[in-house]
Short mmCIF file of C-alpha atoms in Angstrom, two decimals:
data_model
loop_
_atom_site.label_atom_id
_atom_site.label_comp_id
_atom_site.label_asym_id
_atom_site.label_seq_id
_atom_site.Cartn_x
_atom_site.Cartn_y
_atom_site.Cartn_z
CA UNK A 66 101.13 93.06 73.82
CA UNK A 67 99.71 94.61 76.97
CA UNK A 68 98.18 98.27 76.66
CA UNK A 69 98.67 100.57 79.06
CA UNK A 70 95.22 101.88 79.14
CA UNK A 71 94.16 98.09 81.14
CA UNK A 72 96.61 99.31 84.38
CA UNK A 73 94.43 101.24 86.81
CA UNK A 74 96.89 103.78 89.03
CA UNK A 75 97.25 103.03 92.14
CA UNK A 76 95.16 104.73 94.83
CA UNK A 77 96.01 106.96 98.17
CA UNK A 78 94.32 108.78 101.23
CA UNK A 79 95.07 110.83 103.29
CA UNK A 80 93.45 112.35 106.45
CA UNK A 81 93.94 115.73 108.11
CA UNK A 82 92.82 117.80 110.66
CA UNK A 83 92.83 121.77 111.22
CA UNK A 84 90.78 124.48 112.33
CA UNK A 85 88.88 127.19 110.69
CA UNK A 86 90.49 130.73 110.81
CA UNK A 87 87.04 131.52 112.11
CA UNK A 88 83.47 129.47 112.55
CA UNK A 89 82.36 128.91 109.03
CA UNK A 90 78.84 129.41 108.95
CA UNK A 91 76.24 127.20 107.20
CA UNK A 92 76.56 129.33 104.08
CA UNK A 93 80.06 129.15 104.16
CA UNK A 94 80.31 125.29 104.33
CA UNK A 95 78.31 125.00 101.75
CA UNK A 96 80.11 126.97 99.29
CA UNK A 97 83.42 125.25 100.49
CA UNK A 98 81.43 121.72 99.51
CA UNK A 99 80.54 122.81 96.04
CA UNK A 100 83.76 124.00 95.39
CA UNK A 101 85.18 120.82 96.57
CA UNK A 102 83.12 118.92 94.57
CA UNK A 103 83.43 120.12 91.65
CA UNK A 104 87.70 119.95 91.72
CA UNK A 105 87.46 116.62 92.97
CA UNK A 106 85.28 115.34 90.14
CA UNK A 107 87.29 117.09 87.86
CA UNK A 108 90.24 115.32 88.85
CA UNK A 109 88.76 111.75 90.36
CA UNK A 110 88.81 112.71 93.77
CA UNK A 111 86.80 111.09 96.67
CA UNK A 112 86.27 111.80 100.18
CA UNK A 113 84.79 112.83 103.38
CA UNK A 114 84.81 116.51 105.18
CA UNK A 115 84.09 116.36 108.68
CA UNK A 116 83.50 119.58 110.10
CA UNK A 117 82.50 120.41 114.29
CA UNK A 118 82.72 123.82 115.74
CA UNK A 119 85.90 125.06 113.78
CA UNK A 120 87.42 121.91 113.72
CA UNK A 121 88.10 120.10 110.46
CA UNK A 122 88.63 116.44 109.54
CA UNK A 123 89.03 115.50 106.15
CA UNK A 124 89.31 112.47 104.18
CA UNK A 125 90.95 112.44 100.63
CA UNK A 126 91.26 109.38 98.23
CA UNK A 127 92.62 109.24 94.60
CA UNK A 128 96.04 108.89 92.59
CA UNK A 129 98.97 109.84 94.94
CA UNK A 130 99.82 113.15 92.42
CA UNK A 131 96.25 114.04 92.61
CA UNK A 132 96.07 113.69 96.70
CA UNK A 133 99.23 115.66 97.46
CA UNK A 134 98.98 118.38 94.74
CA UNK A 135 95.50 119.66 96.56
CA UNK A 136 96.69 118.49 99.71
CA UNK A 137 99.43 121.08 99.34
CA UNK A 138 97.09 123.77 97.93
CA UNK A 139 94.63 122.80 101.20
CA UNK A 140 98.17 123.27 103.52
CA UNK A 141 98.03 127.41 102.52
CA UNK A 142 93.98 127.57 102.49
CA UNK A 143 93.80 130.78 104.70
CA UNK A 144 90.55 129.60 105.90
CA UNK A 145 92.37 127.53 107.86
CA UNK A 146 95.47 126.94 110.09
CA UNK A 147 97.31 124.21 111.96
CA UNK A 148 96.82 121.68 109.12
CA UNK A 149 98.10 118.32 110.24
CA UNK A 150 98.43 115.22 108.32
CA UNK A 151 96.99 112.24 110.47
CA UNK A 152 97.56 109.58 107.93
CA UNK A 153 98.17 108.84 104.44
CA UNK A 154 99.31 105.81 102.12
CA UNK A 155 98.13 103.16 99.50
CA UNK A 156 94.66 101.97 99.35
CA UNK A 157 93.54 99.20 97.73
CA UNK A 158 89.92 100.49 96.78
CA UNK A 159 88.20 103.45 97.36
CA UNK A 160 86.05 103.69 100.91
CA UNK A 161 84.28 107.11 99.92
CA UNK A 162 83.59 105.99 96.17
CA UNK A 163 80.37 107.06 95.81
CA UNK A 164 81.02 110.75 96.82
CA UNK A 165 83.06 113.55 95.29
CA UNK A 166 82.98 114.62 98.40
CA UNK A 167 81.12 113.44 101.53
CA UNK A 168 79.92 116.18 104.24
CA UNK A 169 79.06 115.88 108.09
CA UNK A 170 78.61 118.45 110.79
CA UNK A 171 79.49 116.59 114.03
CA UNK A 172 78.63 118.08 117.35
CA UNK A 173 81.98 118.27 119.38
CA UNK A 174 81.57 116.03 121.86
CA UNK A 175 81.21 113.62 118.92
CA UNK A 176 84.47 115.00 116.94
CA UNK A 177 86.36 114.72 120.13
CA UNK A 178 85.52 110.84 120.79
CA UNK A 179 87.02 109.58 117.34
CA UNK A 180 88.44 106.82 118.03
CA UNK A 181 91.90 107.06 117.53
CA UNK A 182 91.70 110.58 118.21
CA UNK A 183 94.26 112.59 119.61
CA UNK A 184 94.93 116.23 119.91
CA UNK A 185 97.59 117.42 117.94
CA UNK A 186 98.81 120.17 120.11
CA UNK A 187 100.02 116.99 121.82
CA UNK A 188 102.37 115.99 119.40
CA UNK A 189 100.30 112.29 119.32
CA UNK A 190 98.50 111.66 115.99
CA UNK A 191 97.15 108.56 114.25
CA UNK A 192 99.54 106.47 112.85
CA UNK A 193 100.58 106.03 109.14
CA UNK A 194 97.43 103.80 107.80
CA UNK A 195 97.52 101.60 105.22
CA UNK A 196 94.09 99.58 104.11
CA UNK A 197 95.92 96.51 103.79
CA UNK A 198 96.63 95.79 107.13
CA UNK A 199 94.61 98.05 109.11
CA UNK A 200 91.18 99.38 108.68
CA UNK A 201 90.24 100.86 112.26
CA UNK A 202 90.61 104.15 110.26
CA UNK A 203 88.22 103.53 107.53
CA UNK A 204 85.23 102.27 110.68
CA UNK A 205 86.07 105.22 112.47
CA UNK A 206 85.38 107.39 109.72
CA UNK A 207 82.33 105.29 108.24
CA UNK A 208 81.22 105.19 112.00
CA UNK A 209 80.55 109.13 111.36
CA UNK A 210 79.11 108.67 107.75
CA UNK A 211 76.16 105.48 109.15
CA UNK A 212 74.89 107.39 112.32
CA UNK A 213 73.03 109.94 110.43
CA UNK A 214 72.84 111.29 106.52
CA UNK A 215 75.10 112.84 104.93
CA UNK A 216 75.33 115.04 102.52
CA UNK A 217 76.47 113.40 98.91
#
């Protein structure tokens, strides 16, 4: 007989991007981060927050019911508007593991040449991304994560 306790559940990103109501200062990141860290251990969350000049990328792994419940508590943050999903599916292993959450301040010239990148007010966004047959998304994001340190 076969417990259920040997299945792992599956695991799911998703990226989005939005902008802060207003600049969040150093202070205020910071207190986002801790907060953010301390759900997403609670709950077996990884991750990466990108943040450049009011503009806000953000990576979450985990179980799908885990990634959409606080991605829909995230969608009525009201330090925040404009919330767009730029991808999200199944994963076959974690690319953040290590972090409950990752953090990055990125100059905006750098946000704005993401590969892959395009402005939402455009209506043109990254395609759905899944790990099995793509992973441009995952070196564009670890492209951010290997230039310089970042926060754990």
């Amino acid at each position: 007989m076969v417990s259920f306790s040997m299945f792992t559940p599956a695991l799911y990103h998703l990226v989005y991007q939005s902008a802060a109501t207003t600049p969040m200062r150093e202070d205020e990141l910071a207190v986002l981060l801790t907060q953010s860290r301390t759900w997403n251990q609670a709950h077996d969350l990884t991750g990466l927050l990108l943040y450049s000049d009011g503009s806000i990328m953000q990576v979450l792994e985990g179980t799908e019911e885990e990634v959409r419940y606080i991605f829909r508590r995230i969608e009525v943050d009201q330090r925040h508007f404009g919330v767009t999903k730029l991808s999200d599916g199944p994963i076959q292993g974690r690319n953040f593991s290590q972090w409950s959450m990752g953090f990055r301040t990125v100059n905006p010239a750098a946000f704005q040449r993401l590969v892959g990148y395009n402005n939402p007010e455009n209506g043109s966004h990254l395609a759905n991304y899944s790990e099995n047959g793509n992973v441009s998304l995952h070196d564009l994001l670890s492209s951010f994560i290997t230039q310089d340190e970042v926060y754990r």
